[in-house]
PDB file of C-alpha atoms and ligand atoms in Angstrom:
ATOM      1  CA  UNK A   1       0.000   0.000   0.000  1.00  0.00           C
ATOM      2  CA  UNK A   2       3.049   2.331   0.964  1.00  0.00           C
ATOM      3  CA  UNK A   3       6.059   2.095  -0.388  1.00  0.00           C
ATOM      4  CA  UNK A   4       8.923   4.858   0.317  1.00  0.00           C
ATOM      5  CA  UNK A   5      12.341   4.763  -0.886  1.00  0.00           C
ATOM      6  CA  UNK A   6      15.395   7.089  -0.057  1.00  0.00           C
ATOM      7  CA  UNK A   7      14.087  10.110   1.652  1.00  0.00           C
ATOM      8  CA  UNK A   8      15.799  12.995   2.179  1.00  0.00           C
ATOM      9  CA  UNK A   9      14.439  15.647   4.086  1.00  0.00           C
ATOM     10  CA  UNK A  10      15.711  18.473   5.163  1.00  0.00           C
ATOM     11  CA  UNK A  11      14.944  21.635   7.780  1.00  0.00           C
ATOM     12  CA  UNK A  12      17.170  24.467   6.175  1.00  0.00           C
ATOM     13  CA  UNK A  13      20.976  22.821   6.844  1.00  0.00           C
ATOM     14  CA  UNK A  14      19.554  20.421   8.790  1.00  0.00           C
ATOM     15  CA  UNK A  15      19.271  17.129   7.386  1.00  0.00           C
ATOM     16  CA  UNK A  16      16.386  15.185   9.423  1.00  0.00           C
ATOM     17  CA  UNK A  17      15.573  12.540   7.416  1.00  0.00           C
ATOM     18  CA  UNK A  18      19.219  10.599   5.896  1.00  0.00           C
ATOM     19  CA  UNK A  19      17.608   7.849   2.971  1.00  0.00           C
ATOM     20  CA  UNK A  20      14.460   6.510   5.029  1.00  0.00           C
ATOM     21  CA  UNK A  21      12.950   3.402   3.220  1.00  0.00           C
ATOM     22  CA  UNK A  22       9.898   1.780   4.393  1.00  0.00           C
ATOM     23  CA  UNK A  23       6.962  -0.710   3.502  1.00  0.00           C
ATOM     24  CA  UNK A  24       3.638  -0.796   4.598  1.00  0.00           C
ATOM     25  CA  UNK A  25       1.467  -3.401   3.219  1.00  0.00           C
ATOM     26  CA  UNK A  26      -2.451  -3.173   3.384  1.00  0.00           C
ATOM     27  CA  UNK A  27      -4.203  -4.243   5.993  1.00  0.00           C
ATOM     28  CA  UNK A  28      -0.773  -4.226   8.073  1.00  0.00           C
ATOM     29  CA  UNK A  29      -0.544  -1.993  11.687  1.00  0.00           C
ATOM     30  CA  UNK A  30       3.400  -1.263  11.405  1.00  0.00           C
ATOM     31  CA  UNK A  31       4.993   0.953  13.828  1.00  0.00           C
ATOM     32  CA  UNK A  32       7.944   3.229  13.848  1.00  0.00           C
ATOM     33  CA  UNK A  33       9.679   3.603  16.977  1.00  0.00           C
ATOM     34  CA  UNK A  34      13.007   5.664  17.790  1.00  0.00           C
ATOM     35  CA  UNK A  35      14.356   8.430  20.397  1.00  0.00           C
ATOM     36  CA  UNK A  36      13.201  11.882  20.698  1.00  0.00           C
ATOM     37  CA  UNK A  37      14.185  13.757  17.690  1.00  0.00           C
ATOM     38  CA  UNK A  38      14.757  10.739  15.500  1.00  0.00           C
ATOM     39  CA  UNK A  39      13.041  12.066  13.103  1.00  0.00           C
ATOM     40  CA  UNK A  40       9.702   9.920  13.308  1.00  0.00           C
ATOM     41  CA  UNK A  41       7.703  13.373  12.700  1.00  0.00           C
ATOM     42  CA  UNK A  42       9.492  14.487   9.827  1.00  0.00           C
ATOM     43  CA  UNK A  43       8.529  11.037   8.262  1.00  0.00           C
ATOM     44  CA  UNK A  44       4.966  11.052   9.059  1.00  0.00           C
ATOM     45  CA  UNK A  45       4.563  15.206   8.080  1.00  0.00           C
ATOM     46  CA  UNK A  46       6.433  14.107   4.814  1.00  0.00           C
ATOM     47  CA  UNK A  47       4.212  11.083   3.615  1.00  0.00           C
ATOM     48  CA  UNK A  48       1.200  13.399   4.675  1.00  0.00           C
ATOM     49  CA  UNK A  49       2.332  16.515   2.457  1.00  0.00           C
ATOM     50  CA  UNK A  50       3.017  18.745   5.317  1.00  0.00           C
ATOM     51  CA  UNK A  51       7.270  18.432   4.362  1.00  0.00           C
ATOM     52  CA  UNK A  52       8.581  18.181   1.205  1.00  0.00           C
ATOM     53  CA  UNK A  53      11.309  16.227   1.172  1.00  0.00           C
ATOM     54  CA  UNK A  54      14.430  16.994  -1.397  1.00  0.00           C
ATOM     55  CA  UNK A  55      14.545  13.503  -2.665  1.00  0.00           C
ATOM     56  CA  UNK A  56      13.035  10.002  -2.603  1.00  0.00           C
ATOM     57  CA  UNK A  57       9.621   8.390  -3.184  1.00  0.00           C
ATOM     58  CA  UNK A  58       6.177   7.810  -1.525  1.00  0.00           C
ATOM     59  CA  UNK A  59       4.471   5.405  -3.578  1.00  0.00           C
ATOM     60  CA  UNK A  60       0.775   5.117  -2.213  1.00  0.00           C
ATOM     61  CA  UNK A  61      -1.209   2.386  -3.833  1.00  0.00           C
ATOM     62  CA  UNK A  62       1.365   2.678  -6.706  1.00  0.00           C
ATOM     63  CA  UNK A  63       1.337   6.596  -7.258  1.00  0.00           C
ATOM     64  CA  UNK A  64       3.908   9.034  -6.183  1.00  0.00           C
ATOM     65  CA  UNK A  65       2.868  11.473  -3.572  1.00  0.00           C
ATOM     66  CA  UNK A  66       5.793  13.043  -2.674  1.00  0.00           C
ATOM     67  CA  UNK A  67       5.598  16.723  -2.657  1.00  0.00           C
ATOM     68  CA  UNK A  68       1.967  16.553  -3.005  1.00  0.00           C
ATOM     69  CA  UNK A  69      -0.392  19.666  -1.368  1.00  0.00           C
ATOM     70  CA  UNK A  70      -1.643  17.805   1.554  1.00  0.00           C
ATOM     71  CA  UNK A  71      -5.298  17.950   0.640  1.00  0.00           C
ATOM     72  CA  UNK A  72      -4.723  15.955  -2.281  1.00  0.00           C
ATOM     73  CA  UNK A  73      -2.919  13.212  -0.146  1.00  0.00           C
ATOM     74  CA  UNK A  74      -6.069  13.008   2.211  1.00  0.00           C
ATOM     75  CA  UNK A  75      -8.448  12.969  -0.647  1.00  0.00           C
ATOM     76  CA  UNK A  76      -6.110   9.716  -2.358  1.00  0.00           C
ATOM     77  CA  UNK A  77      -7.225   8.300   1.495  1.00  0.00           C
ATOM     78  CA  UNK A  78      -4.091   8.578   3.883  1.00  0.00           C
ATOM     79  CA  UNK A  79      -4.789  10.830   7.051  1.00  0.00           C
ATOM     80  CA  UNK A  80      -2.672  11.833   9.469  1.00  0.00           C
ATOM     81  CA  UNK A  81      -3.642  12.310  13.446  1.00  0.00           C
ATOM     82  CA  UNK A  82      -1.119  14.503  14.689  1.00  0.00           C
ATOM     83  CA  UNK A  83       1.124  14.822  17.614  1.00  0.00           C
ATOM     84  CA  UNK A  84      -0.582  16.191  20.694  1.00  0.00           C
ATOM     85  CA  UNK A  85      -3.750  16.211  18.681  1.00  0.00           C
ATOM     86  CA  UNK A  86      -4.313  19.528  17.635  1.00  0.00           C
ATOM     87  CA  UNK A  87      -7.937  19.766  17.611  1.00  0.00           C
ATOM     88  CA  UNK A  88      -9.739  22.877  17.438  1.00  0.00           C
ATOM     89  CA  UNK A  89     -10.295  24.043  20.850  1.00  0.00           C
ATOM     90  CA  UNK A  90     -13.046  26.515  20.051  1.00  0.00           C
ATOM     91  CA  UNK A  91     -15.371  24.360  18.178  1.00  0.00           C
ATOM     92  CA  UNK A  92     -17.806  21.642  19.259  1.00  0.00           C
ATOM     93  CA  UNK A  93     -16.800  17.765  18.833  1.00  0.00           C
ATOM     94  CA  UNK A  94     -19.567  17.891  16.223  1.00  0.00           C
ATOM     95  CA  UNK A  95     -17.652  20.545  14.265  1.00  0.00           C
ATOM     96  CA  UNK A  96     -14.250  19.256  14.362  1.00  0.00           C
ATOM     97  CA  UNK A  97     -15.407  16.094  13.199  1.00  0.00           C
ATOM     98  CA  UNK A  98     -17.603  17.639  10.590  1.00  0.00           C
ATOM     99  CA  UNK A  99     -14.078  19.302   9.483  1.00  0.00           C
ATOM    100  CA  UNK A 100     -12.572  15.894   9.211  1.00  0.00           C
ATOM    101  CA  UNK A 101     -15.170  14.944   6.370  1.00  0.00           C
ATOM    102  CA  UNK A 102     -14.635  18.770   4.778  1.00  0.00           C
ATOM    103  CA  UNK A 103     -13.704  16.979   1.177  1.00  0.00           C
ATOM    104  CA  UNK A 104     -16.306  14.849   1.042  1.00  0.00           C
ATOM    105  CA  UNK A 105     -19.353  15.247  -0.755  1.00  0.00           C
ATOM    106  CA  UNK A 106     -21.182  11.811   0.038  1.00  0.00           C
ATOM    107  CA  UNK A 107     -23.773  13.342   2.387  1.00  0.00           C
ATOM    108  CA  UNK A 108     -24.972   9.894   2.730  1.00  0.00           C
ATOM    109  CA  UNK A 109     -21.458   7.966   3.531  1.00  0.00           C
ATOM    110  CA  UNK A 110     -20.305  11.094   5.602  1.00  0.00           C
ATOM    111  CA  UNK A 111     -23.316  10.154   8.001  1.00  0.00           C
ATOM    112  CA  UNK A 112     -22.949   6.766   7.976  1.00  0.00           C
ATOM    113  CA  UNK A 113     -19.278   7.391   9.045  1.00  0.00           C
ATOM    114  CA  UNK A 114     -20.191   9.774  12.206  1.00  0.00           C
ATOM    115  CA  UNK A 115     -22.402   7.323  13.404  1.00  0.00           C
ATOM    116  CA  UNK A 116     -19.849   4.567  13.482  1.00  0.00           C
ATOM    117  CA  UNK A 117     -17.244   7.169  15.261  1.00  0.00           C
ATOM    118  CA  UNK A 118     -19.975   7.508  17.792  1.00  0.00           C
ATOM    119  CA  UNK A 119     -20.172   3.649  18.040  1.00  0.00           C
ATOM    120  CA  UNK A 120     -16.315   3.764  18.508  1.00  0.00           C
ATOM    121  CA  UNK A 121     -15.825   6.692  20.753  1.00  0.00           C
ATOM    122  CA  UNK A 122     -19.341   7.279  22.949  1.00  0.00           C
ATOM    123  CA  UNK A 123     -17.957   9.386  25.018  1.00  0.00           C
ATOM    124  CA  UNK A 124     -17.625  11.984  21.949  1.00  0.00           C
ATOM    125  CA  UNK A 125     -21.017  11.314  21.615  1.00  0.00           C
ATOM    126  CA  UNK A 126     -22.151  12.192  24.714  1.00  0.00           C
ATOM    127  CA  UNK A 127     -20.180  15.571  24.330  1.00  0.00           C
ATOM    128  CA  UNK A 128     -21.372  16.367  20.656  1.00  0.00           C
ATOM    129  CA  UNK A 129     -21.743  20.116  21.561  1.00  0.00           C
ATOM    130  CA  UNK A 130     -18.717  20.458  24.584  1.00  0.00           C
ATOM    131  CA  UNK A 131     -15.918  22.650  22.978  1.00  0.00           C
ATOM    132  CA  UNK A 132     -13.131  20.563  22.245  1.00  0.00           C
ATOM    133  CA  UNK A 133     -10.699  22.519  24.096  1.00  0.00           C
ATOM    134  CA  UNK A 134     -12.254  21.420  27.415  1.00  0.00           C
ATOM    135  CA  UNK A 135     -12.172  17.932  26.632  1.00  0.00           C
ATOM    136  CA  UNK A 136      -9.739  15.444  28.670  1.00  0.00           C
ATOM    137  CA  UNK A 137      -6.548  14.664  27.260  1.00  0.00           C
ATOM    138  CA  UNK A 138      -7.748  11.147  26.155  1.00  0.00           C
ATOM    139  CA  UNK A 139     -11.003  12.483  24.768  1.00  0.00           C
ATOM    140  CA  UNK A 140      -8.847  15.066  22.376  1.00  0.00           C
ATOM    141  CA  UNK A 141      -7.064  11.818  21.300  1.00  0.00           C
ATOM    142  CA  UNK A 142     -10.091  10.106  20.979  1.00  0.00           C
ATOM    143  CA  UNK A 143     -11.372  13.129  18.764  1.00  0.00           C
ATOM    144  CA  UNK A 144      -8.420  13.850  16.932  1.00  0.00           C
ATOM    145  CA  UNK A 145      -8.686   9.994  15.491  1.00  0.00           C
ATOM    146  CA  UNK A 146     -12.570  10.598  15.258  1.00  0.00           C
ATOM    147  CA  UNK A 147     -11.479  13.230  12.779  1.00  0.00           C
ATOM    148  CA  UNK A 148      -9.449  11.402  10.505  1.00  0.00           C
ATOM    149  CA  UNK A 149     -11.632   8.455  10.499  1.00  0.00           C
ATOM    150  CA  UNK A 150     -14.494  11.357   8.956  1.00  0.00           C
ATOM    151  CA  UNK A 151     -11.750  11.358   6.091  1.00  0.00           C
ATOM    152  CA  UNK A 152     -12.369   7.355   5.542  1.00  0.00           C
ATOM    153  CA  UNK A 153      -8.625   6.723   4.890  1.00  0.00           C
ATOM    154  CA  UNK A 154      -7.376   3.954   3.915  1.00  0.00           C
ATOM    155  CA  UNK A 155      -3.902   4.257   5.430  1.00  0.00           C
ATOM    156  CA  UNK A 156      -3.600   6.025   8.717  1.00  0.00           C
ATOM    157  CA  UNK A 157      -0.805   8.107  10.340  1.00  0.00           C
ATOM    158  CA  UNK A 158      -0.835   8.219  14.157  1.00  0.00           C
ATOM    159  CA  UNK A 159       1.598  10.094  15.932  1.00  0.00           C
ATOM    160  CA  UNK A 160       2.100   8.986  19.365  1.00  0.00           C
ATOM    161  CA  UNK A 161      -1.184   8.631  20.619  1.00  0.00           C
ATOM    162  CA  UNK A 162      -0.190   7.908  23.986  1.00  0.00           C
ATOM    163  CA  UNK A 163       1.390  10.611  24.731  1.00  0.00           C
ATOM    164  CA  UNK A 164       0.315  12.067  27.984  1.00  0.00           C
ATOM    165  CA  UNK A 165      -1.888   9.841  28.922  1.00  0.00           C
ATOM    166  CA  UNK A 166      -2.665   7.262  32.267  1.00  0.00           C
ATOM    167  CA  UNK A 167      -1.748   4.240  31.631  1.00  0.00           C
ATOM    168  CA  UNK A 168      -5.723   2.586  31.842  1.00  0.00           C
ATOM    169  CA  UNK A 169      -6.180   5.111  28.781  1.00  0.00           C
ATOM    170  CA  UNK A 170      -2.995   3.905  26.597  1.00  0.00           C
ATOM    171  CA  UNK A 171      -4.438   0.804  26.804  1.00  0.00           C
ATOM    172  CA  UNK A 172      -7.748   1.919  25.598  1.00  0.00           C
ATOM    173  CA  UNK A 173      -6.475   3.963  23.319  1.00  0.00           C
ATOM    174  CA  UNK A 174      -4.122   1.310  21.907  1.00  0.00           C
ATOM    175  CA  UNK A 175      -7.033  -1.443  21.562  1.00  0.00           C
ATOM    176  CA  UNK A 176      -9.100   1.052  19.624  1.00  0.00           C
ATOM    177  CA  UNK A 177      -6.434   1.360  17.125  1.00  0.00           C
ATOM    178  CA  UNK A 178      -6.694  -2.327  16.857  1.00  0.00           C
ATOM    179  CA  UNK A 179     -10.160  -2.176  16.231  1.00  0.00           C
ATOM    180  CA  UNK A 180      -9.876   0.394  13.507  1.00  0.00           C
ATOM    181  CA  UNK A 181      -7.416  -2.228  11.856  1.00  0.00           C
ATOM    182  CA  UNK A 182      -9.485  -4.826  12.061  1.00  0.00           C
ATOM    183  CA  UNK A 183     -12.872  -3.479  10.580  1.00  0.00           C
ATOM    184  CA  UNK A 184     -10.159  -2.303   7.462  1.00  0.00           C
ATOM    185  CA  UNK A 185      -7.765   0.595   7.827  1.00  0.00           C
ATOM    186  CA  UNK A 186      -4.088   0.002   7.704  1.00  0.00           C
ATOM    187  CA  UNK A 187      -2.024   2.293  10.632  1.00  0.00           C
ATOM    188  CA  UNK A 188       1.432   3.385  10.346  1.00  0.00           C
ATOM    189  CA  UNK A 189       1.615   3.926  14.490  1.00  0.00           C
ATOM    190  CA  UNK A 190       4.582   6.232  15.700  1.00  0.00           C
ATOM    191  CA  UNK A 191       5.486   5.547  19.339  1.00  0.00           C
ATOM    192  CA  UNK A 192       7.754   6.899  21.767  1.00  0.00           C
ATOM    193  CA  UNK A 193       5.740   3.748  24.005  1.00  0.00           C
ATOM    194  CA  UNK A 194       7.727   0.961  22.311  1.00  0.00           C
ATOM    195  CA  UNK A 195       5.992  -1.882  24.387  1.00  0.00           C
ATOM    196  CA  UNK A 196       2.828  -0.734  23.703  1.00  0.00           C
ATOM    197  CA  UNK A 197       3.898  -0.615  20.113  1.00  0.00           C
ATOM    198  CA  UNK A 198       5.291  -3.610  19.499  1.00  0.00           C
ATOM    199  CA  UNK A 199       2.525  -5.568  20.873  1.00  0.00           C
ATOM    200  CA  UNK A 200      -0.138  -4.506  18.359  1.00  0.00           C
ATOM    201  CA  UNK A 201       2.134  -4.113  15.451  1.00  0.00           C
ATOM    202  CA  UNK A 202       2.871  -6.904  12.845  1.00  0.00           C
ATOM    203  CA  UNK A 203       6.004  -5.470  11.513  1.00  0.00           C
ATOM    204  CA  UNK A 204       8.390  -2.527  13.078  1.00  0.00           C
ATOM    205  CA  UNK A 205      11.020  -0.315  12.136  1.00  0.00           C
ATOM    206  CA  UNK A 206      13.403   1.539  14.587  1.00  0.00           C
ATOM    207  CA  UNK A 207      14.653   4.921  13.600  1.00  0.00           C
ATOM    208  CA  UNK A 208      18.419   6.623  14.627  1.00  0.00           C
ATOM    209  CA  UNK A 209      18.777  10.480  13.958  1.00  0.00           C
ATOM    210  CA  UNK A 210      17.362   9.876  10.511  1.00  0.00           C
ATOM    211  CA  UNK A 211      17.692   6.674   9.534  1.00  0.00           C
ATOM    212  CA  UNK A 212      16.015   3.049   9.399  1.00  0.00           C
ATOM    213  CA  UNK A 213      19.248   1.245  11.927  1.00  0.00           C
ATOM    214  CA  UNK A 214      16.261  -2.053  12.780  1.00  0.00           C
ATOM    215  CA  UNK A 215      13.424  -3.377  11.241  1.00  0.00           C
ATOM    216  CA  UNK A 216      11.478  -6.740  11.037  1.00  0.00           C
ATOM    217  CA  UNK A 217       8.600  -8.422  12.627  1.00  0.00           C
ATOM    218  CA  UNK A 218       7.652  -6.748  15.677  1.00  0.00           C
ATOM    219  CA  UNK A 219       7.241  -9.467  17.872  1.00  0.00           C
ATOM    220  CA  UNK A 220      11.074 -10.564  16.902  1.00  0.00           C
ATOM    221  CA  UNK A 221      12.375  -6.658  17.591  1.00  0.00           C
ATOM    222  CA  UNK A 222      10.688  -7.224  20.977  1.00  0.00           C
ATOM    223  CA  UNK A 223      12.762  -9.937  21.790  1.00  0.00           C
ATOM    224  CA  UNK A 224      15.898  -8.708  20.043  1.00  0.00           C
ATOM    225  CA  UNK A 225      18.612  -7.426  22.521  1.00  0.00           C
ATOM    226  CA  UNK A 226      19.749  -4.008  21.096  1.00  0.00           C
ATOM    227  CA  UNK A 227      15.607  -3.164  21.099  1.00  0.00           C
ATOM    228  CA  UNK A 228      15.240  -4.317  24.607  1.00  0.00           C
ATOM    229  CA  UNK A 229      18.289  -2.211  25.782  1.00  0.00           C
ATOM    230  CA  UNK A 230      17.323   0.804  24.108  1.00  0.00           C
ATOM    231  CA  UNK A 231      13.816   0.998  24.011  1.00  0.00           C
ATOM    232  CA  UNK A 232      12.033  -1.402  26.614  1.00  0.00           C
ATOM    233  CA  UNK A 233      13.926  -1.016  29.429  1.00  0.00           C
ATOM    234  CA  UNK A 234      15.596  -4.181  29.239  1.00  0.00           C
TER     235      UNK A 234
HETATM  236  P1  LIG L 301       9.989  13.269  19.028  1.00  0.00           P
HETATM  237  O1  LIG L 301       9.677  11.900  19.463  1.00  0.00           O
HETATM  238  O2  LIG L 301      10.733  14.061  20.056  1.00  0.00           O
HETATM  239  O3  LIG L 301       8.825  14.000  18.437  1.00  0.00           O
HETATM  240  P2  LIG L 301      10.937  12.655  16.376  1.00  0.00           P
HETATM  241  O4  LIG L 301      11.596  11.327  16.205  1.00  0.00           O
HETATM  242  O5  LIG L 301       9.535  12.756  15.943  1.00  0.00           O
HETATM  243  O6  LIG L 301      11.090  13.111  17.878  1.00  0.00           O
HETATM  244  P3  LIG L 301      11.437  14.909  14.669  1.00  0.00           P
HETATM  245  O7  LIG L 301      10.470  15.780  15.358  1.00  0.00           O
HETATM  246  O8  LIG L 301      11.064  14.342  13.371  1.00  0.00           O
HETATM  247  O9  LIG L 301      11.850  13.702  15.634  1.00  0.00           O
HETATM  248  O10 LIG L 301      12.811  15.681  14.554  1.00  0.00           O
HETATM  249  C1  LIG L 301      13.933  15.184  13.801  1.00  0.00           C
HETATM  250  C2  LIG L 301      15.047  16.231  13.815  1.00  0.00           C
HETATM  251  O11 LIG L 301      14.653  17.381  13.040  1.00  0.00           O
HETATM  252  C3  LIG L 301      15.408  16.748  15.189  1.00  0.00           C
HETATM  253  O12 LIG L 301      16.793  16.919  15.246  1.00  0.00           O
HETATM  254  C4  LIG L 301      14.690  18.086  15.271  1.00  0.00           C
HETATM  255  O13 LIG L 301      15.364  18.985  16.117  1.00  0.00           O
HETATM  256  C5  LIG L 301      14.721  18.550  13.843  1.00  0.00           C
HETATM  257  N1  LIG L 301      13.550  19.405  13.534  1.00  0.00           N
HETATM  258  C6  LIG L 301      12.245  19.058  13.638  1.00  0.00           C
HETATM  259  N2  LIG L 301      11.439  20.069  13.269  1.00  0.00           N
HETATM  260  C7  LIG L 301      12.249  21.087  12.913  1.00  0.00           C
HETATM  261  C8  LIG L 301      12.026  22.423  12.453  1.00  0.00           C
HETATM  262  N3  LIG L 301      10.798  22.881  12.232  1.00  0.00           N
HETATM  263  N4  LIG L 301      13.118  23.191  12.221  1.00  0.00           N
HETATM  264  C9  LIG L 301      14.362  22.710  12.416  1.00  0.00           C
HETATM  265  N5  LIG L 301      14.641  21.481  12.843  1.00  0.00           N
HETATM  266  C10 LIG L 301      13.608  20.667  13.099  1.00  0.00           C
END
């Protein structure tokens, strides 16, 4: 579903991303896990259009996306839930999710759709007209991925959606993700929460100040001894 070869992205001199290849295949949950300042943002912003990078390729479903305006990318059917959320703090839940369906034009589907974000999330539900600026932590997340289901991607980018969070509501979080997989999105999942991670993801890649240094099932990183030691406390 994804393929991306050789990125190079850069931040004025700095060069974040050093030749970053990757696979995601559909259906697939596949995690990237790495330090702080790895550069597992400056992937995700660049598959979603928000970086361009200076060379390389993002094949999605077979067509090259790199450098695309970032509306285009969500239209093709990859969204991207963003660090820390970002919702809109002075609209409703009802609005911001409205906003996450703002290319659509299936009046029909886009219903259909809220409805089944209410069956995943109630609590948005139950909060359809609370500004989304006073919601909890975990709600925002829980809206934030609300919103970019209302895109109906196909491939989705979540970027650390633990973060800040008790641990009862990582693990909520974490099994709704699964859920979305299962009823048919594929999830490119970045984590700073490498156990969490690992556990849900079928394959994972492990990223070094801008580079791919691991990758491979995730359930064999977990185990693997340079993993353990840098990333699970082992
Ligand atoms: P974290 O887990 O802390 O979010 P990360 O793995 O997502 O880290 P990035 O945010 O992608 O890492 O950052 C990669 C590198 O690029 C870091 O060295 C960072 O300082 C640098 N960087 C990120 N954004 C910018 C920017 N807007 N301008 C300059 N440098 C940046």
């Amino acid at each position: 579903m994804l393929t991306v070869r050789n990125l190079h992205v850069y931040y004025g001199a700095i060069h974040a991303l050093k030749g970053v290849s990757l696979q995601v295949e559909e259906g697939e949950i596949v995690t990237l896990i790495g330090a702080n300042g790895a550069g597992k943002t400056t992937t995700l912003h660049t598959l979603s259009g928000l970086l361009k990078p200076r060379e390389g390729e993002i094949l999605f479903q077979g067509q090259n996306i790199a450098g695309m305006a970032a509306q285009k990318i969500v239209a093709l059917g990859l969204s991207q839930v963003p660090e820390g959320r970002r919702v809109f703090a002075n609209m409703t839940v009802l609005e911001n999710l409205e906003l996450g369906a703002f290319l659509r034009k299936d009046a029909a589907g886009i219903k259909e759709d809220m409805e089944k974000v209410f069956v995943r999330f109630p609590r948005l539900q139950e909060r359809i007209k609370q500004l989304a600026g006073t919601l909890s932590g975990g709600e925002q997340q829980m809206l934030a991925m609300g919103r970019a289901l209302m895109s109906r991607p196909k491939l989705l980018l979540l970027d650390e959606p633990s973060m800040g969070l008790a641990p009862l509501l990582v693990k909520e979080i974490f099994s709704i993700i699964k859920e979305i997989n299962a009823a048919g999105t594929t999830i490119l999942l970045i984590e700073q929460n490498a156990h969490m991670a690992l556990s849900i993801a079928q394959k994972a890649y492990v990223m070094e100040t801008g580079k791919i240094v691991l990758s491979g099932p995730a359930n064999e990183l977990a185990q693997s001894e340079e993993v353990q030691k840098a990333y699970l406390g082992g």
